[in-house]
Amino acid sequence: MSTASRNKASVKIPLQLVLVVLFVIHVTFFVGLVGYLSFRNGQQAVNNVAQQLRSEISARITEHLHTILDTPHKINQINAQALRQGVLDADDPDVLERYLWEQIQVFDSVTSIYFGNTEGGLVDAGREGASGALYVIVTDEFKRGPFRKYATDSAGNRAELLATVPDFDARTRAWYANAVAMGDAAWSDVYILFTGQDMAVAASRPVYDEQQNLLGVVSSDIFVSHIGDFMKTLAIGETGVGFIVERSGLLVASSTGEQPFTAPDGNGDQKRLHAHESAIQAVRRAAEFLTARFGDYHAITGAQQLEFELDGQRQFLQVTSVPDEHGIDWLVVVVIPESDFMGQISANNRTTALLIGAALILAVIGGVVTAQWITGPISRLNASTQALARGAWDQPIGDEWISEIDALARSFDDMAEKLKRTLESLAAEIAERKRTEIALQENMARYEDLVAHIPVGVYVFWIRADGAMDFEYVSDRWCEIHQLTREAVLADVSVANGLVHPDERDAFLNRNREAHLSQTPFSWKGRFVIGGEVRWLQLQSIPTVMDDGDVRWFGVTQDVTELEIADQALRESEKRFRRVIEGSVEGILVHRETKPLLVNPAYAHIMGYESAFTSRCHSVDDLLTVA
């Protein structure tokens, strides 16, 4: 090999130069790429932010709708159950008036709660106006006739007569007729109040007694303006709008404060507005876009994210269907202009470009300087790191002449020591948790085995502070005794109470209520109709009161039908035996040692006890005392 060749082969590139050149190349390339992508992805960022904002606003409106629409039906369910069980007397308008007046103050999302009976009568309690003034409405003699509306004082007593409507008949009203026709909970159509100040929608439910005879209809109203008031509190971008429409296209509410119905015309009539008749341009154009896109509002399903243009500006739109199990099917529409985001995005892009340029210059300068200082210390630090990865914990790095690297080395030593202790502690903790988990599984297995083998049914029952009731647990034996599935019981608590014999149901419910109110153990033995057969069950449970007011009842159930039958048979046998002994013409004496246990009248006559028996004795037990 020639000298020139050896010199060529021995040419080496300094590591410092390699680091600097590669560092500058990589930093320049990646910073430039990041800058390019930042500008290119600005539009996508707008789309993502708009999508998230649309989804969040739609979700908040949908959640609020579900809450405000569920409340009236829950109130109706409570009132229907109270009337069906006789807790409320359906024929006592005074009691109903007081009950509804107190109830309307508890549920501030509804505007009125009322009950119409089968004779056309009505009892109603509600609130109106910005102050929420309370009122009551009753019909004369609680049947079809004059409808009178009274203001109430702070104690619920009637005060000023506010209005009178002649010849009112609750049975002709849509809320009553719809509920009776459906035979279940139902919504009325959205309607404009006769005062012309708002729109409302009524939730109704028919009420039947235990024999399925119609008692009437309970109903609750909500003002649509409450939904609009909530929507006005939402920050929908800077100039975005949200509105709710029915499948027919009629406006329900919007975030703009626009009334969804017209002012009275020359005849005093009012009508509801369609979305494409809105005075708000964004609402009107969004409605026109949706009808043009889908042809009909009924064709919109689920959640749709769309875009359209308004005055040359791109608009982001989301439409979400909000169905209700009782018949409501509304659409929530959110519209946000692209311009609400682009101003800030453009400013951010300019700032980002300046920052990237400055960062690139500083990174290149810093890279050149830093590369000269870090080569040696980094290599030693790297060696120690690799040793640590191989499990060599005791590998101190030592002092470095660069303060930053020295601090890093010391931190590395501390980290290695802490990591070692952490791993050791973690290993011990994992072992302890495994032991605990095994012990817990063994305890659970023993508990489940115990419950499965005891001859009585075990149940855990909750009565919530708000009055709701549900089963937490029922054992297999409990389900076997009641001939019910666990799924049915956990889903609906009423299926268990429905097994109580009709003749004893009121007493059972009253005893249950007394035990709950007094927080004392509950005990009951009575008849149940199970599988078409009358069975005797004995129930015992004890309460545990929680901090939040909920009460947890732990109880057992035992089928004592055979014991009850045997006990009754024993009592009948004893009666027959006594009748035979007392009616026998032969004297009968049964005694133990010198003490008589049983003697009949014939024996008394034979032994000369007849006069004593006649004057002092009236039964075999009395005669034993004389003898």
PDB file of C-alpha atoms in Angstrom, residues 7-143:
ATOM      1  CA  ASN A   7      -2.886   8.787   4.177  1.00  0.00           C
ATOM      2  CA  LYS A   8      -6.257   8.572   2.392  1.00  0.00           C
ATOM      3  CA  ALA A   9      -7.310   5.610   4.486  1.00  0.00           C
ATOM      4  CA  SER A  10      -6.159   7.289   7.672  1.00  0.00           C
ATOM      5  CA  VAL A  11      -8.160  10.482   7.075  1.00  0.00           C
ATOM      6  CA  LYS A  12     -10.641  10.792   9.957  1.00  0.00           C
ATOM      7  CA  ILE A  13     -13.523  13.141  10.395  1.00  0.00           C
ATOM      8  CA  PRO A  14     -13.578  14.704  13.843  1.00  0.00           C
ATOM      9  CA  LEU A  15     -16.540  13.632  15.960  1.00  0.00           C
ATOM     10  CA  GLN A  16     -17.202  17.235  16.878  1.00  0.00           C
ATOM     11  CA  LEU A  17     -17.509  18.167  13.180  1.00  0.00           C
ATOM     12  CA  VAL A  18     -19.780  15.190  12.511  1.00  0.00           C
ATOM     13  CA  LEU A  19     -22.001  16.149  15.422  1.00  0.00           C
ATOM     14  CA  VAL A  20     -22.190  19.787  14.390  1.00  0.00           C
ATOM     15  CA  VAL A  21     -22.896  19.070  10.699  1.00  0.00           C
ATOM     16  CA  LEU A  22     -25.456  16.365  11.406  1.00  0.00           C
ATOM     17  CA  PHE A  23     -27.071  18.428  14.134  1.00  0.00           C
ATOM     18  CA  VAL A  24     -27.394  21.460  11.837  1.00  0.00           C
ATOM     19  CA  ILE A  25     -28.752  19.333   8.971  1.00  0.00           C
ATOM     20  CA  HIS A  26     -31.310  17.561  11.147  1.00  0.00           C
ATOM     21  CA  VAL A  27     -32.418  20.666  12.981  1.00  0.00           C
ATOM     22  CA  THR A  28     -32.768  22.619   9.745  1.00  0.00           C
ATOM     23  CA  PHE A  29     -34.732  19.841   8.065  1.00  0.00           C
ATOM     24  CA  PHE A  30     -37.097  19.030  10.908  1.00  0.00           C
ATOM     25  CA  VAL A  31     -37.706  22.607  11.991  1.00  0.00           C
ATOM     26  CA  GLY A  32     -38.453  23.536   8.395  1.00  0.00           C
ATOM     27  CA  LEU A  33     -40.759  20.506   8.094  1.00  0.00           C
ATOM     28  CA  VAL A  34     -42.549  21.426  11.316  1.00  0.00           C
ATOM     29  CA  GLY A  35     -43.009  24.982  10.098  1.00  0.00           C
ATOM     30  CA  TYR A  36     -44.367  23.804   6.750  1.00  0.00           C
ATOM     31  CA  LEU A  37     -46.756  21.326   8.369  1.00  0.00           C
ATOM     32  CA  SER A  38     -47.855  23.966  10.888  1.00  0.00           C
ATOM     33  CA  PHE A  39     -48.997  26.247   8.079  1.00  0.00           C
ATOM     34  CA  ARG A  40     -50.476  23.396   6.050  1.00  0.00           C
ATOM     35  CA  ASN A  41     -52.366  21.985   9.030  1.00  0.00           C
ATOM     36  CA  GLY A  42     -53.880  25.262  10.181  1.00  0.00           C
ATOM     37  CA  GLN A  43     -57.083  24.512   8.297  1.00  0.00           C
ATOM     38  CA  GLN A  44     -57.231  21.013   9.745  1.00  0.00           C
ATOM     39  CA  ALA A  45     -56.760  22.447  13.210  1.00  0.00           C
ATOM     40  CA  VAL A  46     -59.783  24.666  12.611  1.00  0.00           C
ATOM     41  CA  ASN A  47     -61.802  21.626  11.548  1.00  0.00           C
ATOM     42  CA  ASN A  48     -60.752  19.661  14.620  1.00  0.00           C
ATOM     43  CA  VAL A  49     -61.479  22.489  17.038  1.00  0.00           C
ATOM     44  CA  ALA A  50     -64.816  23.185  15.379  1.00  0.00           C
ATOM     45  CA  GLN A  51     -65.706  19.494  15.466  1.00  0.00           C
ATOM     46  CA  GLN A  52     -64.873  19.212  19.145  1.00  0.00           C
ATOM     47  CA  LEU A  53     -66.744  22.396  19.996  1.00  0.00           C
ATOM     48  CA  ARG A  54     -69.806  21.341  17.983  1.00  0.00           C
ATOM     49  CA  SER A  55     -69.807  17.939  19.647  1.00  0.00           C
ATOM     50  CA  GLU A  56     -69.373  19.414  23.125  1.00  0.00           C
ATOM     51  CA  ILE A  57     -72.143  22.000  22.680  1.00  0.00           C
ATOM     52  CA  SER A  58     -74.481  19.383  21.171  1.00  0.00           C
ATOM     53  CA  ALA A  59     -73.714  16.974  24.008  1.00  0.00           C
ATOM     54  CA  ARG A  60     -74.451  19.627  26.649  1.00  0.00           C
ATOM     55  CA  ILE A  61     -77.755  20.566  25.010  1.00  0.00           C
ATOM     56  CA  THR A  62     -78.695  16.890  24.582  1.00  0.00           C
ATOM     57  CA  GLU A  63     -77.828  16.093  28.198  1.00  0.00           C
ATOM     58  CA  HIS A  64     -79.871  19.060  29.425  1.00  0.00           C
ATOM     59  CA  LEU A  65     -82.814  17.992  27.256  1.00  0.00           C
ATOM     60  CA  HIS A  66     -82.752  14.451  28.617  1.00  0.00           C
ATOM     61  CA  THR A  67     -82.675  15.803  32.168  1.00  0.00           C
ATOM     62  CA  ILE A  68     -85.480  18.316  31.724  1.00  0.00           C
ATOM     63  CA  LEU A  69     -87.624  15.851  29.720  1.00  0.00           C
ATOM     64  CA  ASP A  70     -87.142  12.968  32.170  1.00  0.00           C
ATOM     65  CA  THR A  71     -88.212  14.977  35.228  1.00  0.00           C
ATOM     66  CA  PRO A  72     -91.957  15.371  34.372  1.00  0.00           C
ATOM     67  CA  HIS A  73     -92.344  11.649  33.723  1.00  0.00           C
ATOM     68  CA  LYS A  74     -90.629  10.796  37.004  1.00  0.00           C
ATOM     69  CA  ILE A  75     -93.001  13.156  38.826  1.00  0.00           C
ATOM     70  CA  ASN A  76     -95.974  11.537  37.075  1.00  0.00           C
ATOM     71  CA  GLN A  77     -94.740   8.065  37.979  1.00  0.00           C
ATOM     72  CA  ILE A  78     -94.430   9.049  41.657  1.00  0.00           C
ATOM     73  CA  ASN A  79     -97.917  10.591  41.711  1.00  0.00           C
ATOM     74  CA  ALA A  80     -99.517   7.709  39.799  1.00  0.00           C
ATOM     75  CA  GLN A  81     -98.046   5.196  42.231  1.00  0.00           C
ATOM     76  CA  ALA A  82     -99.232   7.224  45.232  1.00  0.00           C
ATOM     77  CA  LEU A  83    -102.774   7.359  43.805  1.00  0.00           C
ATOM     78  CA  ARG A  84    -102.786   3.692  42.824  1.00  0.00           C
ATOM     79  CA  GLN A  85    -101.614   2.554  46.260  1.00  0.00           C
ATOM     80  CA  GLY A  86    -104.050   4.834  48.076  1.00  0.00           C
ATOM     81  CA  VAL A  87    -101.333   7.011  49.615  1.00  0.00           C
ATOM     82  CA  LEU A  88    -103.171   9.883  47.897  1.00  0.00           C
ATOM     83  CA  ASP A  89    -106.983   9.850  47.807  1.00  0.00           C
ATOM     84  CA  ALA A  90    -108.049  10.404  44.199  1.00  0.00           C
ATOM     85  CA  ASP A  91    -111.430  11.661  45.433  1.00  0.00           C
ATOM     86  CA  ASP A  92    -110.119  14.300  47.862  1.00  0.00           C
ATOM     87  CA  PRO A  93    -109.282  17.519  45.925  1.00  0.00           C
ATOM     88  CA  ASP A  94    -108.174  19.367  49.073  1.00  0.00           C
ATOM     89  CA  VAL A  95    -105.483  16.790  49.884  1.00  0.00           C
ATOM     90  CA  LEU A  96    -104.403  16.685  46.225  1.00  0.00           C
ATOM     91  CA  GLU A  97    -104.208  20.486  46.051  1.00  0.00           C
ATOM     92  CA  ARG A  98    -101.954  20.692  49.107  1.00  0.00           C
ATOM     93  CA  TYR A  99     -99.779  17.782  47.920  1.00  0.00           C
ATOM     94  CA  LEU A 100     -99.270  19.237  44.419  1.00  0.00           C
ATOM     95  CA  TRP A 101     -98.605  22.737  45.821  1.00  0.00           C
ATOM     96  CA  GLU A 102     -95.799  21.361  47.996  1.00  0.00           C
ATOM     97  CA  GLN A 103     -94.466  19.177  45.175  1.00  0.00           C
ATOM     98  CA  ILE A 104     -94.204  22.025  42.628  1.00  0.00           C
ATOM     99  CA  GLN A 105     -91.781  23.788  44.995  1.00  0.00           C
ATOM    100  CA  VAL A 106     -89.468  20.762  44.971  1.00  0.00           C
ATOM    101  CA  PHE A 107     -89.173  20.394  41.186  1.00  0.00           C
ATOM    102  CA  ASP A 108     -88.142  23.798  39.813  1.00  0.00           C
ATOM    103  CA  SER A 109     -87.726  22.569  36.219  1.00  0.00           C
ATOM    104  CA  VAL A 110     -91.483  21.992  35.757  1.00  0.00           C
ATOM    105  CA  THR A 111     -94.062  24.760  35.653  1.00  0.00           C
ATOM    106  CA  SER A 112     -97.210  22.922  36.695  1.00  0.00           C
ATOM    107  CA  ILE A 113     -98.283  19.537  38.089  1.00  0.00           C
ATOM    108  CA  TYR A 114    -101.923  18.445  37.905  1.00  0.00           C
ATOM    109  CA  PHE A 115    -104.457  15.596  38.054  1.00  0.00           C
ATOM    110  CA  GLY A 116    -107.666  15.222  36.057  1.00  0.00           C
ATOM    111  CA  ASN A 117    -110.263  12.654  37.111  1.00  0.00           C
ATOM    112  CA  THR A 118    -112.802  10.634  35.134  1.00  0.00           C
ATOM    113  CA  GLU A 119    -115.517  13.195  35.792  1.00  0.00           C
ATOM    114  CA  GLY A 120    -113.603  15.972  34.062  1.00  0.00           C
ATOM    115  CA  GLY A 121    -112.417  17.600  37.296  1.00  0.00           C
ATOM    116  CA  LEU A 122    -108.953  19.136  37.698  1.00  0.00           C
ATOM    117  CA  VAL A 123    -106.522  19.952  40.526  1.00  0.00           C
ATOM    118  CA  ASP A 124    -103.402  21.891  39.454  1.00  0.00           C
ATOM    119  CA  ALA A 125    -100.467  23.610  41.150  1.00  0.00           C
ATOM    120  CA  GLY A 126     -97.903  25.673  39.246  1.00  0.00           C
ATOM    121  CA  ARG A 127     -95.649  28.688  39.002  1.00  0.00           C
ATOM    122  CA  GLU A 128     -95.626  31.565  36.512  1.00  0.00           C
ATOM    123  CA  GLY A 129     -93.871  34.787  35.723  1.00  0.00           C
ATOM    124  CA  ALA A 130     -90.269  35.815  36.268  1.00  0.00           C
ATOM    125  CA  SER A 131     -90.777  35.704  40.029  1.00  0.00           C
ATOM    126  CA  GLY A 132     -92.126  32.158  39.950  1.00  0.00           C
ATOM    127  CA  ALA A 133     -95.360  33.114  41.738  1.00  0.00           C
ATOM    128  CA  LEU A 134     -97.274  30.012  42.856  1.00  0.00           C
ATOM    129  CA  TYR A 135    -100.912  29.336  42.010  1.00  0.00           C
ATOM    130  CA  VAL A 136    -103.485  26.548  42.245  1.00  0.00           C
ATOM    131  CA  ILE A 137    -106.321  25.621  39.883  1.00  0.00           C
ATOM    132  CA  VAL A 138    -109.441  23.653  40.843  1.00  0.00           C
ATOM    133  CA  THR A 139    -112.804  22.879  39.305  1.00  0.00           C
ATOM    134  CA  ASP A 140    -116.001  23.163  41.306  1.00  0.00           C
ATOM    135  CA  GLU A 141    -116.951  19.912  43.076  1.00  0.00           C
ATOM    136  CA  PHE A 142    -113.915  18.250  41.431  1.00  0.00           C
ATOM    137  CA  LYS A 143    -115.772  17.531  38.204  1.00  0.00           C
TER     138      LYS A 143
END
